[in-house]
Every structure is written in C-alpha cells, then in structure tokens.
Rosetta silent file (secondary structure, phi, psi, omega in degrees, C-alpha in Angstrom):
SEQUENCE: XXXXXXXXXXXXXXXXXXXXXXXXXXXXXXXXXXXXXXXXXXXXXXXXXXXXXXXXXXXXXXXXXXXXXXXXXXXXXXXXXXXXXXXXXXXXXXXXXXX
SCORE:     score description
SCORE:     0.000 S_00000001
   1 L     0.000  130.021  170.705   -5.980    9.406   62.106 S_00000001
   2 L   -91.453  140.678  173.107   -6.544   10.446   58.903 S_00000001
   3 L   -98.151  144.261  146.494   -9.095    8.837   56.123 S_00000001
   4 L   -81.877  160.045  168.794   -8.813    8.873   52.589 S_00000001
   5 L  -128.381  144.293 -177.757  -11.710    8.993   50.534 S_00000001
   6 L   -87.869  151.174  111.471  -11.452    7.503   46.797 S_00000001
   7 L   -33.021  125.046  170.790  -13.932    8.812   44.239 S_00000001
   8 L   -60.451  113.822 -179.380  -15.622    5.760   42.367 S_00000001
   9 L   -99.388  -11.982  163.583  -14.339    6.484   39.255 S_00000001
  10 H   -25.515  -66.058 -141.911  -16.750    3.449   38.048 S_00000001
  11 H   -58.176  -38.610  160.945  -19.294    5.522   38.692 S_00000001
  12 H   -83.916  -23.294 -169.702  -17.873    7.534   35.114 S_00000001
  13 H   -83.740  -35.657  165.355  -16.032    4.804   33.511 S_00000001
  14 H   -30.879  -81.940 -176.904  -19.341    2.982   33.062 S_00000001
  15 H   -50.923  -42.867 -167.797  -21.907    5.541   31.995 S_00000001
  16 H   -51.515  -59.443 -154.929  -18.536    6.592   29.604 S_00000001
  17 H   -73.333  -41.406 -178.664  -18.021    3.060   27.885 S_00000001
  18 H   -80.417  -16.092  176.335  -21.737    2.500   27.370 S_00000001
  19 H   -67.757  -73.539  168.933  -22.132    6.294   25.749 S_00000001
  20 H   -20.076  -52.389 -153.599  -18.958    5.335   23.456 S_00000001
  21 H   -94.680  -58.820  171.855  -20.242    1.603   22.680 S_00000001
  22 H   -39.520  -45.270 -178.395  -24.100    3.395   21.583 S_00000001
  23 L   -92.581    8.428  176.372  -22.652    5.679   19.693 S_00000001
  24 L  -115.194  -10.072 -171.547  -20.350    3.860   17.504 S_00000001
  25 L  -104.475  148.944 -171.304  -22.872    0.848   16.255 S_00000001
  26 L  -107.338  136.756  161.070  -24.939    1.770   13.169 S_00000001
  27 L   -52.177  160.344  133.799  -28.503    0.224   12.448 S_00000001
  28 L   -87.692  120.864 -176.796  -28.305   -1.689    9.408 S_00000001
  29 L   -69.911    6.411 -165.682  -31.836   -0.992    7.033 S_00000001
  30 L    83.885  -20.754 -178.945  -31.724   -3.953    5.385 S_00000001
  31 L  -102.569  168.737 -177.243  -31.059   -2.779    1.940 S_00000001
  32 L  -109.782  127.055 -152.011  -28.566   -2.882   -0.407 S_00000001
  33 L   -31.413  167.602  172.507  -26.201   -0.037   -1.223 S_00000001
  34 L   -68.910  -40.921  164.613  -27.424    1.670   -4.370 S_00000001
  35 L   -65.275   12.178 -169.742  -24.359    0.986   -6.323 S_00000001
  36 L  -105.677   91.309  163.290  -24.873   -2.956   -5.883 S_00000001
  37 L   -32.291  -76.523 -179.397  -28.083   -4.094   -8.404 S_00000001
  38 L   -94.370  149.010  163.800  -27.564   -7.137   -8.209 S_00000001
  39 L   -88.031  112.463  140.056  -25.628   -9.967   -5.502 S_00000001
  40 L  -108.510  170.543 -171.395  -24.132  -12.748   -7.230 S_00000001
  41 L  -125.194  158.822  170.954  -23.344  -15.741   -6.459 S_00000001
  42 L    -3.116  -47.170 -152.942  -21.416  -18.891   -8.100 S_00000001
  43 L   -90.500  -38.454  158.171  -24.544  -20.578   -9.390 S_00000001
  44 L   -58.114  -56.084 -173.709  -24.693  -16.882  -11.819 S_00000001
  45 L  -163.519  154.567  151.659  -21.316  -16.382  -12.706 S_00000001
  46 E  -107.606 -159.795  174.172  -17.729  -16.727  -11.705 S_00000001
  47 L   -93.060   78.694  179.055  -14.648  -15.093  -11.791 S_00000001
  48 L   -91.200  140.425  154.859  -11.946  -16.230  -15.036 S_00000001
  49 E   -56.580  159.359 -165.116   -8.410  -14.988  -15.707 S_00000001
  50 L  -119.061  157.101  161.816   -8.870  -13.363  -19.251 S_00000001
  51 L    44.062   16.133  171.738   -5.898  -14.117  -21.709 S_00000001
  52 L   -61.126  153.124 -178.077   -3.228  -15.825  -19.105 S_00000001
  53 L   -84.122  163.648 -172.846   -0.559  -18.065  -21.271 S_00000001
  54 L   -82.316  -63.944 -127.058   -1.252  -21.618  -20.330 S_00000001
  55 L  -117.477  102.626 -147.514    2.352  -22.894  -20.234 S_00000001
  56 L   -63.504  121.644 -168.786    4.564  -21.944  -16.663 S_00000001
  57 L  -118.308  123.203 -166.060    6.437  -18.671  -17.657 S_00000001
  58 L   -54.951  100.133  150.213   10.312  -18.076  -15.947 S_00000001
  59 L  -137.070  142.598 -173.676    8.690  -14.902  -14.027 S_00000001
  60 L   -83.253  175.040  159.404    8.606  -14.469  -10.199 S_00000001
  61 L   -76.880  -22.856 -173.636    5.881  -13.653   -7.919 S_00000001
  62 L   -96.638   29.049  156.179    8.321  -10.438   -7.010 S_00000001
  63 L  -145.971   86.205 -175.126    8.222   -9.023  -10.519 S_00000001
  64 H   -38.787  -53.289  172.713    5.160   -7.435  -11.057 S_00000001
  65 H   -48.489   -7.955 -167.512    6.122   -5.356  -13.436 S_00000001
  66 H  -110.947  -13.649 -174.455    6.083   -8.071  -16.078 S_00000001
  67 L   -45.787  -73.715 -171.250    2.285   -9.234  -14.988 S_00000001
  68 H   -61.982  -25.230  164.830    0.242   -7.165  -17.175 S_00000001
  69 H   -71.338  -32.103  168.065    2.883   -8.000  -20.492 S_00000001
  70 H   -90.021   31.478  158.213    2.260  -11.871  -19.969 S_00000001
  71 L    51.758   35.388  176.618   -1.418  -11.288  -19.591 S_00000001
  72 L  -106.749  149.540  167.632   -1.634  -11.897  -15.765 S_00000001
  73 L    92.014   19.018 -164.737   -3.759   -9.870  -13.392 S_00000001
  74 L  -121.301  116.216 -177.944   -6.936   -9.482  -16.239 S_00000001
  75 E  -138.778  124.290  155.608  -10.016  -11.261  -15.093 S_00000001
  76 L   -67.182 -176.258  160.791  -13.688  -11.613  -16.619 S_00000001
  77 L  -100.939  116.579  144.626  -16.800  -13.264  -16.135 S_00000001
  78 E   -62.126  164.806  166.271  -17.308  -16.689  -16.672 S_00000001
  79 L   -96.617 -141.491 -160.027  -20.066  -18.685  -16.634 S_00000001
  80 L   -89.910  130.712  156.915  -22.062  -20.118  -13.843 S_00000001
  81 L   -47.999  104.887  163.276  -21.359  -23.225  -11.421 S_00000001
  82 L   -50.358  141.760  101.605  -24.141  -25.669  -10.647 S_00000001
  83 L   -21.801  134.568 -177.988  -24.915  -26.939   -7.658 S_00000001
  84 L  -125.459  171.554  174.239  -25.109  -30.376   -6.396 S_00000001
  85 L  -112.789  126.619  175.938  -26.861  -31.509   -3.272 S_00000001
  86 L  -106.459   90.904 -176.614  -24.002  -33.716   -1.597 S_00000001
  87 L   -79.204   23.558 -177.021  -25.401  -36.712    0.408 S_00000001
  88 L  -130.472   19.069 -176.863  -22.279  -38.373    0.952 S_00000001
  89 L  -117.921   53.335  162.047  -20.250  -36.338    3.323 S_00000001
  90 L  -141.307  161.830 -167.646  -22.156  -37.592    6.556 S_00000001
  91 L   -99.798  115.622  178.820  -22.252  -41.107    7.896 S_00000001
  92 L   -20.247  151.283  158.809  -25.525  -43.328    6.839 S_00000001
  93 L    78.344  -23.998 -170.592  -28.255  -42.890    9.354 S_00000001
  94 L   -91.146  153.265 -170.484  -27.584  -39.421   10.708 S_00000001
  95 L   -92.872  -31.919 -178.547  -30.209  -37.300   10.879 S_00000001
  96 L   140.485  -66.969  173.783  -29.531  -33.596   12.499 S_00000001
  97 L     4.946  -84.107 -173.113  -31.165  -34.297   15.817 S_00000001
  98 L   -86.052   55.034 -163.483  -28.910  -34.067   17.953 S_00000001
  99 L  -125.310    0.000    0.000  -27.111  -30.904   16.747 S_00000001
C-alpha cells in the first residue's frame, strides 16, 4: 500500500498572510499633514454656494454644461454655526448608566 504525504501548506500560508498584513499597515504620528494648518469645523465656518439664482431654473441634473453659466457649482465660506447643547432628545430620568 502506498501513502501519500501532503505538505502543510499552512505551515507557509500563515507566516505569508501575517508578513503581507505587517507590511501593509502604516503607523500614524499623530500629526497633521503639513499642507492642513488648520482643521475646521462647523462652529468656524461653513460651506455656501457663491452666486446660485434663487428661483428653480428649467436645467437638468444631466446638463452640466450649463452649471457654471447659471452660477452653480461655486462655493465659499460662510460663517460659523453655533452649537446648542440638546437636552431633549432622551427620555426624562436617563442617565448613561447603563450604556
């Protein structure tokens, strides 16, 4: 009778997948690229269309080409959003606790 014998190919597919998986994740340093100064956020500034017409203009979403003559697709800065603290979108009494 004859035996086969298998090779464990585990024994490589392992050692492979964890070589692969090491070598693909990057530390992160903590810092922020050079070109970013600053983050903002809401509470600084938002995002406005600049010069859009007010008043719903016969143009499609499929004709692009007309975007930039009706003064779509142009956006500024605006200014900033407050914050509120919103106590009313939980049910009296809860606390946290159990979370």
């Amino acid at each position: 009778m004859r035996t086969i014998h298998f090779f464990p190919v585990h024994l490589l597919l392992i050692p492979g997948l964890l070589l692969l998986a090491s070598t693909s994740c990057k530390k992160s340093t903590g810092t922020l690229s050079p070109a970013i100064e600053k983050v903002y956020t809401t509470v600084d500034r938002t995002i406005v269309p600049v010069n859009a017409y007010t008043f719903p203009l016969l143009i499609g979403p499929n004709e692009v080409t007309k975007f930039s003559q009706y003064g779509f697709g142009f956006w500024g800065y605006g200014p900033g959003v407050p914050y509120q603290k919103r106590l009313d979108l939980m049910p009296a009494g809860y606390t946290g606790d159990n979370v």
